[in-house]
Coordinates of C-alpha atoms and ligand atoms in Angstrom, one line a residue:
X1 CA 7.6 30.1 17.6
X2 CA 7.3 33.7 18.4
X3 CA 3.3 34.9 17.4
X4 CA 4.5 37.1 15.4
X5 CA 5.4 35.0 12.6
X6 CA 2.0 32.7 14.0
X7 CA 2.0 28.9 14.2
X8 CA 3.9 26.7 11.8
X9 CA 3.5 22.9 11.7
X10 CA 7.1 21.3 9.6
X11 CA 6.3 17.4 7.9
X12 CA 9.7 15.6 7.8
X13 CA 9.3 13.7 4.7
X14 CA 6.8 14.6 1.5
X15 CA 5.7 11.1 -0.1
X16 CA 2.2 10.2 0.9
X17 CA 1.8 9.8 4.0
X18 CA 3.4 13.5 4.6
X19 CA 1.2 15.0 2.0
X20 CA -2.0 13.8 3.4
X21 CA -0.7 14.6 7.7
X22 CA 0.1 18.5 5.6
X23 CA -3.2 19.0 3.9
X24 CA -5.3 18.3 7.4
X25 CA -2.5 20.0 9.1
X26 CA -2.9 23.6 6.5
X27 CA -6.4 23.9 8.1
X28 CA -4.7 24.1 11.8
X29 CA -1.8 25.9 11.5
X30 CA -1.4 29.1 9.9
X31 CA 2.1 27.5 8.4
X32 CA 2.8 24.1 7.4
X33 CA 6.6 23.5 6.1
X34 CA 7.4 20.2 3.7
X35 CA 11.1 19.0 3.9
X36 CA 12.6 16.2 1.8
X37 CA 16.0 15.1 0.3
X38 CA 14.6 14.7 -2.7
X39 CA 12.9 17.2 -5.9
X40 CA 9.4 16.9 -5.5
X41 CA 7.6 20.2 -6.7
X42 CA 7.2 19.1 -10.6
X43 CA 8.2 15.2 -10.6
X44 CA 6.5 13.6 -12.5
X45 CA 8.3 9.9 -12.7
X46 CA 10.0 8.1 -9.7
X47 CA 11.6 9.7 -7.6
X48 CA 15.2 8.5 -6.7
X49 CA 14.3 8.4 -2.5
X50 CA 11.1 7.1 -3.3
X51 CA 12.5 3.5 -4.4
X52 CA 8.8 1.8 -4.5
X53 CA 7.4 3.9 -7.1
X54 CA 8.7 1.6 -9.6
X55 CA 6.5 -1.2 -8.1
X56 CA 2.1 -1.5 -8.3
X57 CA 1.2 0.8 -5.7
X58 CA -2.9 0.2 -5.4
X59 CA -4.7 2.3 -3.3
X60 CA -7.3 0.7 -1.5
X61 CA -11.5 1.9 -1.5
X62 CA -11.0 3.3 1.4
X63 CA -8.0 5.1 0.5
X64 CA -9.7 6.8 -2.6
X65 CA -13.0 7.5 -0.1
X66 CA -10.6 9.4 2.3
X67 CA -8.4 11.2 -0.8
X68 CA -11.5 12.4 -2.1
X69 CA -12.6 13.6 0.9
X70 CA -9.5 15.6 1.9
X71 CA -8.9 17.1 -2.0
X72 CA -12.2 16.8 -3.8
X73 CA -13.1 16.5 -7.1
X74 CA -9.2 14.2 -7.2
X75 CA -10.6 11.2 -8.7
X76 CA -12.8 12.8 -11.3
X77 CA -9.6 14.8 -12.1
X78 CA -7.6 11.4 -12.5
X79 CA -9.9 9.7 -14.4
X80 CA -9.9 13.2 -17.0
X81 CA -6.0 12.2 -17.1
X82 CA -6.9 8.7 -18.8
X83 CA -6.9 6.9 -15.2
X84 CA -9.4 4.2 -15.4
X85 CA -11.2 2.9 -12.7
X86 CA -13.1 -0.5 -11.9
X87 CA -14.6 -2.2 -9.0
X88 CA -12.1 -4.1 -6.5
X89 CA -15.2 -7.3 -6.3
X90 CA -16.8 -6.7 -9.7
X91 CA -14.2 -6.1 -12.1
X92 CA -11.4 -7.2 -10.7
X93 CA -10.5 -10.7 -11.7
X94 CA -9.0 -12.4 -8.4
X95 CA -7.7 -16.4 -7.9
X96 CA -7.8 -17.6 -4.1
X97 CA -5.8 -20.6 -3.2
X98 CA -5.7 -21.1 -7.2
X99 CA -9.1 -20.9 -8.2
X100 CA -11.4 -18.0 -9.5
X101 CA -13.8 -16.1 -7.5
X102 CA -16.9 -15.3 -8.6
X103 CA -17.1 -11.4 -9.1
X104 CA -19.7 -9.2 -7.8
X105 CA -20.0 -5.4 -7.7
X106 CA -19.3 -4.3 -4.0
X107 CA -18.8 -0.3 -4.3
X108 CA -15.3 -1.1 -4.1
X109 CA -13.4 1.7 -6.0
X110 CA -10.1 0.8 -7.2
X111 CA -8.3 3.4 -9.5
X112 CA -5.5 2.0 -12.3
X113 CA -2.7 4.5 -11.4
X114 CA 0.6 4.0 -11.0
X115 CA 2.6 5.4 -8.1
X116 CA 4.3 8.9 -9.2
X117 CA 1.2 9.7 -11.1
X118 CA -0.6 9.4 -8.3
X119 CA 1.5 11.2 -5.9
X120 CA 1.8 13.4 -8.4
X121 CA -1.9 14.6 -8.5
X122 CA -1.6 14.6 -4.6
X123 CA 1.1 16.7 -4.2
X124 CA -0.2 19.4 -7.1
X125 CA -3.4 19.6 -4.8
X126 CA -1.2 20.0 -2.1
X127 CA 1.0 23.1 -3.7
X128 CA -2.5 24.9 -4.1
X129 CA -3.0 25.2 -0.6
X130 CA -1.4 29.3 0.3
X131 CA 0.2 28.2 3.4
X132 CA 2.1 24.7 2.5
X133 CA 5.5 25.5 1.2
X134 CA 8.1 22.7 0.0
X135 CA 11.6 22.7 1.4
X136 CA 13.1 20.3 -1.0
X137 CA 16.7 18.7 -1.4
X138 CA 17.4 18.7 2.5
X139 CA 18.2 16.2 4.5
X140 CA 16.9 16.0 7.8
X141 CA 19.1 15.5 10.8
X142 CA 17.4 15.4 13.5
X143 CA 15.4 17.9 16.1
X144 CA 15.8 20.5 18.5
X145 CA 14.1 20.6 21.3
X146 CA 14.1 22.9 24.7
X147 CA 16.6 22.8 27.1
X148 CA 14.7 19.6 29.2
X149 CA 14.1 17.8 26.3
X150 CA 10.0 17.9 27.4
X151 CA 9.3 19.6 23.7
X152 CA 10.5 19.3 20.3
X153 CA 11.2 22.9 18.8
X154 CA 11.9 22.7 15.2
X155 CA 13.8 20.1 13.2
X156 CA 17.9 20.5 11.6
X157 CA 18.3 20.5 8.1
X158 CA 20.6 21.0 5.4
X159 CA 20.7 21.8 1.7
X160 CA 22.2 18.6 -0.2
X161 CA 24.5 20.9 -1.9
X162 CA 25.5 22.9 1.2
X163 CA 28.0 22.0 3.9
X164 CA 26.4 24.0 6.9
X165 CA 22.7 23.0 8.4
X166 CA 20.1 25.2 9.8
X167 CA 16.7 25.3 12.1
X168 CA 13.1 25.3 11.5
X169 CA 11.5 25.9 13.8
X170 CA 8.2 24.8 14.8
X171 CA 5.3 24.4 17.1
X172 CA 4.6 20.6 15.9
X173 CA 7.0 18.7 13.8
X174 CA 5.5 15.2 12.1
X175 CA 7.8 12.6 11.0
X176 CA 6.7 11.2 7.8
X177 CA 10.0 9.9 6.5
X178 CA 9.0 6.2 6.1
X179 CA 10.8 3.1 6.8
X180 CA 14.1 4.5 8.0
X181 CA 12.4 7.0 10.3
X182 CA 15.3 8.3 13.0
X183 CA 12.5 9.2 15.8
X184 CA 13.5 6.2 17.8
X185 CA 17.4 7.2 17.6
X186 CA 16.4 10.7 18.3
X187 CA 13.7 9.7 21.5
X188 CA 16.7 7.6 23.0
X189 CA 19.1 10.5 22.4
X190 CA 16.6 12.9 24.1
X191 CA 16.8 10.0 27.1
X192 CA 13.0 8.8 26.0
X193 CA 12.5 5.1 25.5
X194 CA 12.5 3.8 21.9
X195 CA 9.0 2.0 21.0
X196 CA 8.9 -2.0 20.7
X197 CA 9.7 -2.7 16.4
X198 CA 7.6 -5.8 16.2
X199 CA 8.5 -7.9 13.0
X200 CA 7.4 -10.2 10.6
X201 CA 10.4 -11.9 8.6
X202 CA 8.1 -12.6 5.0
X203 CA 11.3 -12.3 2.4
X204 CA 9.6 -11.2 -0.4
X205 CA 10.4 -9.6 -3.4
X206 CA 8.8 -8.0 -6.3
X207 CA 9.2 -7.6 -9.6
X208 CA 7.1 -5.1 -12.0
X209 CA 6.9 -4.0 -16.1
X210 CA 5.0 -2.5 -17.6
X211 CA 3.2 -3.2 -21.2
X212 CA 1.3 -2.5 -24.0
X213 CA -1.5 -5.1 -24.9
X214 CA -1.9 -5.3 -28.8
X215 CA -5.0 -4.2 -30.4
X216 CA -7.2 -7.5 -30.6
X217 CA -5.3 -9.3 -28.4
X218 CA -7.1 -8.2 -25.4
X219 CA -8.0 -10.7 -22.8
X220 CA -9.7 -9.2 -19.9
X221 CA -13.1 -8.0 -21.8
X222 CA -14.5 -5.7 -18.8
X223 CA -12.2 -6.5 -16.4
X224 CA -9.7 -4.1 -15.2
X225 CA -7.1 -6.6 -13.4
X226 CA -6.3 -9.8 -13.5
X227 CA -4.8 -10.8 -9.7
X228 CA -3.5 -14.4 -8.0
X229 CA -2.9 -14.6 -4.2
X230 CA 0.0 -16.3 -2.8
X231 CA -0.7 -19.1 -0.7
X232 CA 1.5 -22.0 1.1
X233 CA 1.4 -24.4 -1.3
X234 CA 2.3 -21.8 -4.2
X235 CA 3.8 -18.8 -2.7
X236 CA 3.6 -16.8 -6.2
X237 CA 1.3 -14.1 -6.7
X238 CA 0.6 -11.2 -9.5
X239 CA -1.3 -8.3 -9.7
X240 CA -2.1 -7.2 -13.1
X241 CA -3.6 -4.2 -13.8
X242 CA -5.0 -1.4 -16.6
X243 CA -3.4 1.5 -16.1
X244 CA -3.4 5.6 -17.2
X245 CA -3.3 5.4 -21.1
X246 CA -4.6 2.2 -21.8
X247 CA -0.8 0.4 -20.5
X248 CA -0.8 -2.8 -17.9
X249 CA 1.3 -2.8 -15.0
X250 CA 2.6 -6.5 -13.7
X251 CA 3.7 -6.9 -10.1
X252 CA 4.8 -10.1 -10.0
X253 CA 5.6 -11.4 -6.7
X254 CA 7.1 -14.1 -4.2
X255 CA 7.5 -14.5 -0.6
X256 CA 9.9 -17.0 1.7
X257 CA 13.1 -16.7 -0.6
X258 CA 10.6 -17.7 -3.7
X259 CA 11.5 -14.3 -6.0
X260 CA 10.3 -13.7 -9.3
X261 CA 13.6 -13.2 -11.8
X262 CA 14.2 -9.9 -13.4
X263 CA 14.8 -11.4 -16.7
X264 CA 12.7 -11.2 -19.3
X265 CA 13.0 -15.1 -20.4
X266 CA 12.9 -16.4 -17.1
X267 CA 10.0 -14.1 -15.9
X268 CA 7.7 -15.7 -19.1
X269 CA 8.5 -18.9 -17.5
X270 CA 7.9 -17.5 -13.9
X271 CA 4.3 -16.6 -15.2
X272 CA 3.7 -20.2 -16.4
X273 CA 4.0 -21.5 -13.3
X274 CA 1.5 -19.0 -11.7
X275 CA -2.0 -21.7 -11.0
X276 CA -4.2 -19.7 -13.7
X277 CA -2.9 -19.2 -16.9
X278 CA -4.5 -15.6 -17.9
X279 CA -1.8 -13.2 -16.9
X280 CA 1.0 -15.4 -19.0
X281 CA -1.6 -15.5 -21.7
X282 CA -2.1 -12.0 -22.4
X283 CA 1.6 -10.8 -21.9
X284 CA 2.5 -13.5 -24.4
X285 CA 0.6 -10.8 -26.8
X286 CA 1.4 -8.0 -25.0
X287 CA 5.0 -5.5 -25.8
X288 CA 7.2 -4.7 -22.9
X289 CA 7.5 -0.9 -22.6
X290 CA 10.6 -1.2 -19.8
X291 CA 12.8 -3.4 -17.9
X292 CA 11.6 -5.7 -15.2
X293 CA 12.4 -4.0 -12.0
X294 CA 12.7 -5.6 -8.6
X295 CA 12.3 -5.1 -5.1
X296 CA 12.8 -6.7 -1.9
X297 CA 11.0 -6.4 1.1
X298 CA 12.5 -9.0 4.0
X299 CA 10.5 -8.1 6.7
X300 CA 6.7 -6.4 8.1
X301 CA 7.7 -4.0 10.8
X302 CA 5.2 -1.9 13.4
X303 CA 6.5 0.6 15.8
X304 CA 4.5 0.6 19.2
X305 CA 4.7 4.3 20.0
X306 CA 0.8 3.7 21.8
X307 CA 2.2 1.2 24.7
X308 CA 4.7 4.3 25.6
X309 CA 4.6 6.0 28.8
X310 CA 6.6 9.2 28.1
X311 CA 6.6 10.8 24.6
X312 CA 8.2 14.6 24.4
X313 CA 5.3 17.4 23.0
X314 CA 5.4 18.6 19.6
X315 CA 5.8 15.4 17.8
X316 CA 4.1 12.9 16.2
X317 CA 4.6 10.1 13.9
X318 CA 2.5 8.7 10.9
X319 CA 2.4 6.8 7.9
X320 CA 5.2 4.0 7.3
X321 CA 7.5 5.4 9.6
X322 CA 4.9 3.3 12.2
X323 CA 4.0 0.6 10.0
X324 CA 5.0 -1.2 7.0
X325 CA 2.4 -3.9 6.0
X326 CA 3.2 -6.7 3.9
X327 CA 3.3 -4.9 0.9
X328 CA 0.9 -7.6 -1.3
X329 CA -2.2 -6.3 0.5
X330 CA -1.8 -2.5 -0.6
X331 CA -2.4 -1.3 2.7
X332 CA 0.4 1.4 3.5
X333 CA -1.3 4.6 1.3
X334 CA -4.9 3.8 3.0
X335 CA -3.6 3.3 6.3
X336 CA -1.3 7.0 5.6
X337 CA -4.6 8.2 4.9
X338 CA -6.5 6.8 7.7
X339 CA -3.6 8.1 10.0
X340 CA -4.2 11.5 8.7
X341 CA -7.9 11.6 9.6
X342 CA -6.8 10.9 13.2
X343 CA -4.6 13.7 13.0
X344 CA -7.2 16.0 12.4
X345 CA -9.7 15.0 14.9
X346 CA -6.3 15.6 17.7
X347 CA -5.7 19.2 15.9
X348 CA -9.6 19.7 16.4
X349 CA -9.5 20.2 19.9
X350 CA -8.0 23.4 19.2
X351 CA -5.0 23.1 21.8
X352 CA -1.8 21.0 20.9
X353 CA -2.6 17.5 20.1
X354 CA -1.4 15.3 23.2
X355 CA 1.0 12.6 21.2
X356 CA 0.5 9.4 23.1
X357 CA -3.5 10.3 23.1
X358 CA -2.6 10.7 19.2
X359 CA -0.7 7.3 19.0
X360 CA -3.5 5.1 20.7
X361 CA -6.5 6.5 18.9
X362 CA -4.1 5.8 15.7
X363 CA -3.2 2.1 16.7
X364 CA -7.3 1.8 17.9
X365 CA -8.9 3.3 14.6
X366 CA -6.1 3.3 11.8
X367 CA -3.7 0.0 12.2
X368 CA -4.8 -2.8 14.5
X369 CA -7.2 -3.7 11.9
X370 CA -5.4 -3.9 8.7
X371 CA -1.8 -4.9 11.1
X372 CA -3.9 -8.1 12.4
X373 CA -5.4 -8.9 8.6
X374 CA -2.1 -8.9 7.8
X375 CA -0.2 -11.3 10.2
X376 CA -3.2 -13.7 10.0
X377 CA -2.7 -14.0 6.5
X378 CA 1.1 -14.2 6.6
X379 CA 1.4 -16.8 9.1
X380 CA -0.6 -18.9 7.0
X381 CA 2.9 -20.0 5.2
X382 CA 4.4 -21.6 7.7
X383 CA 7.8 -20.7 7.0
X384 CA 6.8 -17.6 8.6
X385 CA 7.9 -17.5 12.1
X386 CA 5.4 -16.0 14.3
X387 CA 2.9 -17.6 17.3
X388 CA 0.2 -18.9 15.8
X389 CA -2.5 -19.4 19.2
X390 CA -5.9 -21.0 18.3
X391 CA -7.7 -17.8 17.9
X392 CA -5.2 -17.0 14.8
X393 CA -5.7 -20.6 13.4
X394 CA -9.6 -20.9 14.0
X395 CA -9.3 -17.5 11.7
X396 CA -7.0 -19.0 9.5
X397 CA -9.6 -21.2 8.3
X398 CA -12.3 -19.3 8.5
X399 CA -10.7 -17.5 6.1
X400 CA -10.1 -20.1 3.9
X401 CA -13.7 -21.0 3.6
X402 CA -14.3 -17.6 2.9
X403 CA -12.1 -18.1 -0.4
X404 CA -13.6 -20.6 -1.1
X405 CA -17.4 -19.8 -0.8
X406 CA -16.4 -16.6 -2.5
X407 CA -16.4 -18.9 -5.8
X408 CA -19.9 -20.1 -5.6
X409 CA -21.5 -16.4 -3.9
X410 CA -20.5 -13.1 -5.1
X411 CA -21.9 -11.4 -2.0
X412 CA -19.6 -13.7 -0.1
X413 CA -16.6 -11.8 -2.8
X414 CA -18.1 -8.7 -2.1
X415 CA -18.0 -9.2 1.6
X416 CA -14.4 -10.7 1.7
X417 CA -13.4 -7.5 0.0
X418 CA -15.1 -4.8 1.9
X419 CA -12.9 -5.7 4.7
X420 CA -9.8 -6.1 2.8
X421 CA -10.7 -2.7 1.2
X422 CA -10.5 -1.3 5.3
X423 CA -13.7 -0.4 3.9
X424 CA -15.5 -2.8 6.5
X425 CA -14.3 -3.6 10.2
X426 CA -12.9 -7.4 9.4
X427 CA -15.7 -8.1 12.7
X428 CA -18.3 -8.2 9.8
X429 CA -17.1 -11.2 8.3
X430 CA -17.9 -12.8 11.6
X431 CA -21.1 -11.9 12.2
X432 CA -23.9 -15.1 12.6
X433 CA -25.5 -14.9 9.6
X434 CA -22.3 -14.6 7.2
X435 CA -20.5 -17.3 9.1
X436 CA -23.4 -19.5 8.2
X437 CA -23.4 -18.3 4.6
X438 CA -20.0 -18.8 4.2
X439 CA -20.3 -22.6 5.5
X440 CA -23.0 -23.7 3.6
X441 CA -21.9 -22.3 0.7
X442 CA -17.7 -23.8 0.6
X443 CA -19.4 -27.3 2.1
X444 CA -18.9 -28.7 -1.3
X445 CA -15.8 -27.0 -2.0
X446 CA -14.9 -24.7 -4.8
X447 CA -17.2 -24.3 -7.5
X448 CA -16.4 -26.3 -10.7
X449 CA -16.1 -23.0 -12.7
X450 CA -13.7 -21.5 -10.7
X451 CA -11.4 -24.5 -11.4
X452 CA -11.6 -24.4 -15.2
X453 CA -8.9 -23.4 -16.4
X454 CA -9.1 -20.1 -18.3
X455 CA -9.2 -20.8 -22.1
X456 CA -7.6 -17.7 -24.1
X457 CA -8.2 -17.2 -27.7
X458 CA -5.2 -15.9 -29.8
X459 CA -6.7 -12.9 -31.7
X460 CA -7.0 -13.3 -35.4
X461 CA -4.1 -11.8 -37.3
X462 CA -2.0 -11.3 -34.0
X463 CA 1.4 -12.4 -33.5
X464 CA 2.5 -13.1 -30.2
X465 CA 5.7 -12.2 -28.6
X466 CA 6.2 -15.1 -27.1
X467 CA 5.5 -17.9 -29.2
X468 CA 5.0 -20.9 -26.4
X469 CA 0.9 -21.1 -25.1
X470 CA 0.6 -22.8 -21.6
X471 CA -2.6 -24.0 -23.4
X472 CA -2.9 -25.9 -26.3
X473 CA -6.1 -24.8 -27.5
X474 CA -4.8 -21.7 -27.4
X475 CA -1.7 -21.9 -30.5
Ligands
LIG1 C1 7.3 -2.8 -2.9 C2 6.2 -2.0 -2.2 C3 4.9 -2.0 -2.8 C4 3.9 -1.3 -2.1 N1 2.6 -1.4 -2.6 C5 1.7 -0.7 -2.0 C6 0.3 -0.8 -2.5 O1 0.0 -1.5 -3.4 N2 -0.6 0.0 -1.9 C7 -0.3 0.8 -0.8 O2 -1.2 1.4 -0.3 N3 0.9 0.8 -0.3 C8 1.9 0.1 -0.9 N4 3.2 0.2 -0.4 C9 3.4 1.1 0.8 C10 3.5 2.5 0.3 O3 4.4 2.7 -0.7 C11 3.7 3.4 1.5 O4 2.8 3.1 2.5 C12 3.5 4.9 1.2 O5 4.5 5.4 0.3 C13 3.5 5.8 2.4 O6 4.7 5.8 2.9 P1 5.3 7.1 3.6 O7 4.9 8.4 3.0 O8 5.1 7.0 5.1 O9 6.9 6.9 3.4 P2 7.7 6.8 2.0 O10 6.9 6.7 0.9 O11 8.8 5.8 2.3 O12 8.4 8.3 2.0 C14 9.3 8.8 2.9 C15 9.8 10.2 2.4 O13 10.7 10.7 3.4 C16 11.8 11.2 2.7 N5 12.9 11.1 3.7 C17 13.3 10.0 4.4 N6 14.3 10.2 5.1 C18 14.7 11.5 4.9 C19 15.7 12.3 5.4 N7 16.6 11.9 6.3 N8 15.8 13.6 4.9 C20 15.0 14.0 4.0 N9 14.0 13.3 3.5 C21 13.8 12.0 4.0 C22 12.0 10.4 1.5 O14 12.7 11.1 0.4 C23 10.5 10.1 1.1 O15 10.0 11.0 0.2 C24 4.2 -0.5 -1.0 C25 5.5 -0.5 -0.5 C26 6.5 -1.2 -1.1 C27 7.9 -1.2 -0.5

């Protein structure tokens, strides 16, 4: 880049992951470039490249912590936009292995926002900032680099509605295009070694609607979600969850080959079978406001770019495009966030960030943590191939206690969530004194509360949609 026209940093790909790497990376370079295939400036609903919008997209406390600290005042503006908000431990209603945890306030933010809306609020904070600019409706083809190949240049685009492509250049180029991320094609084309892809095969599949819950026919009094975790024996799971203007998003969900079905009959039935009754219960009063959309996810996938030994200058990699978690623990959005605070403590330095320093300080601090809590839990099911030495099955149950002295101690709830939050290192759970506490207190198993089964009251005057209860108290 000649200095004339100063330094320009381009993000390949504007979902989340590049609009948080372009707001640290406006404070560092005097020109920061977004390009993506599809409209962004303006959407408002789901995008057409941006497939997963249609599915619960939570983000994580530590998620919102980091958001807020990168565009302040963005969750007080969400919540003015009829976003409610709750506490992931307190008023969040979760089943564990089937049975209910006792709640308990843990400081735990969790926001009720479904995906465009929330990138939505990100990317108009974004727009504010004088020196991003979008370059929308391009595909990216790849990068140019100088003649040795030691330094990426600029990346090749082109207009979807033109035939030719053109350059732009650039003094640091970050791929943010997710999933389907070309940087290993492009490294072995540059004569660079690809990075290990280290997968989890998980088959699961989603499938989310969204409803209205009737006046009167509200079951959750304060809580703000109603949530079952998977687990071997029943590999079902929902989230549940009060959204922007008073609507409920469902994620329903299954994982080895178990799927929920997209229609409308068989989902009712799906929910039946879930091990507490709740969620069935209230959409039995509830009125669909869409279809039931699916979505399948076969397989966890991390990129090892930190075990590299050669990497060319000029560019990096972040967000999904390194890792995709198993999406049931709503990890991707905080751990694109996370990844973006590393990126600014490498632009910091004030020289060009170094990317293998960049990709083990982002393995160390933003995914070993949340890409281990997620394989431990996965290889629980055991048709989930995968080594499972002692130290992952002496955690194993470990955690299991955990769920279930979480039912008889909300601090043990409050705890268990911090971590999963990425709020807390998961280390703390296994400090002396909490190991203890968690022994003594799932000795006796779960508490008998947590086993009885919910008992929903029909609201007077009420007609439900569908007319079959799973309890007969509650006809
Ligand atoms: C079913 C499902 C549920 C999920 N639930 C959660 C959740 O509850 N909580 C959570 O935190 N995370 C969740 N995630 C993960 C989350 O969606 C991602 O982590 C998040 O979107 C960040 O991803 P990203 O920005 O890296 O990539 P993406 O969101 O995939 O975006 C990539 C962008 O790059 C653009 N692009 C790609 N290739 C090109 C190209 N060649 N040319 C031009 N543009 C291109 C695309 O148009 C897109 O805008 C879920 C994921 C799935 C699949």
């Amino acid at each position: 880049m000649s200095h004339e026209a100063g330094t320009r940093a381009v993000v390949l790909g504007g979902s989340i992951a590049g609009l948080f790497a372009a707001r640290v990376l406006a404070d560092a370079y005097d020109e920061v470039q977004i390009v993506d295939r599809d409209k962004l400036v303006g959407t408002k609903g789901i995008r057409r490249f941006c497939p997963q919008s249609h599915q619960a997209n939570g983000l994580l406390a530590r998620g919102v912590h980091i958001m807020e600290e990168l565009f302040p005042g963005i969750v007080q503006e969400l919540k003015d936009n009829t976003v409610p908000s709750g506490d992931l431990s307190g008023s969040c209603r979760w089943y564990a292995q089937g049975n209910r945890l006792k709640q308990q306030h843990g400081d735990l933010i969790t926001l009720g926002v479904i995906r465009p809306v929330l990138e939505w609020h990100i990317r108009e904070r974004v727009q504010q900032l004088p020196n991003v600019t979008f370059v929308e409706e391009h595909d990216i083809l790849g990068l140019t680099t100088t003649p040795d190949k030691s330094k990426v240049t600029g990346a090749r685009v082109q207009a979807r509605d033109e035939s030719t492509d053109k350059v732009i250049e650039a003094d640091l180029v970050v791929d943010a295009t997710g999933r389907g991320s070309r940087t290993p094609v492009w490294l072995e084309q540059l004569g660079y070694e690809k990075p290990f892809e280290e997968r989890k095969k998980i088959d699961l599949a989603y499938v989310t609607q969204h409803f209205r819950v009737r006046p009167g026919a509200d079951p959750f009094g304060k809580d703000v979600a109603i949530n079952q975790i998977a687990f071997p024996s029943h590999p079902r799971g929902n989230v549940f969850f009060l959204v922007e203007d008073g609507k409920w998003e469902l994620t329903t969900y299954g994982i080895l080959g178990d799927h929920p079905p997209t229609d409308q009959a068989k989902l009712y039935e799906w929910l039946k079978s879930l091990p507490a009754k709740d969620v069935y219960e209230a959409v039995r009063y509830a009125e669909p406001l869409d279809e039931p959309q699916p979505f399948r996810f076969p397989t966890t996938l991390r990129r090892h770019y930190h075990t590299l030994k050669r990497f060319p200058e000029g560019l990096l990699v972040t967000g999904d495009a390194i890792t995709c978690f198993n999406p049931v623990y709503a990890q991707g959005m905080s751990v694109a966030a996370l990844c973006a605070i590393v990126m600014r403590s490498h632009l910091h330095s004030g020289a060009a960030p170094v990317p293998l320093d960049y990709f083990r300080d982002l393995a160390k601090d933003a995914i070993d943590a949340a890409w281990e809590m997620t394989n431990l839990v996965d290889l629980t099911f055991p048709g989930v191939p995968g080594e499972r030495p002692l130290k992952v099955r002496m955690a194993q149950k470990f955690l299991k206690r955990v769920q279930i002295a979480a039912t008889r101690d909300g601090k043990v709830t409050a705890a268990y969530f911090k971590a999963a939050g990425l709020v807390a290192r998961p280390e703390t759970l296994q400090r002396p004194g909490f190991m203890l506490r968690v022994w003594l207190k799932s000795l006796l198993g779960p508490s008998k509360a947590s086993r009885q089964p919910y008992v929903y009251r029909a609201p007077a005057g009420v007609e439900p949609v569908v007319r079959e209860s799973a309890y007969p108290e509650a006809a």
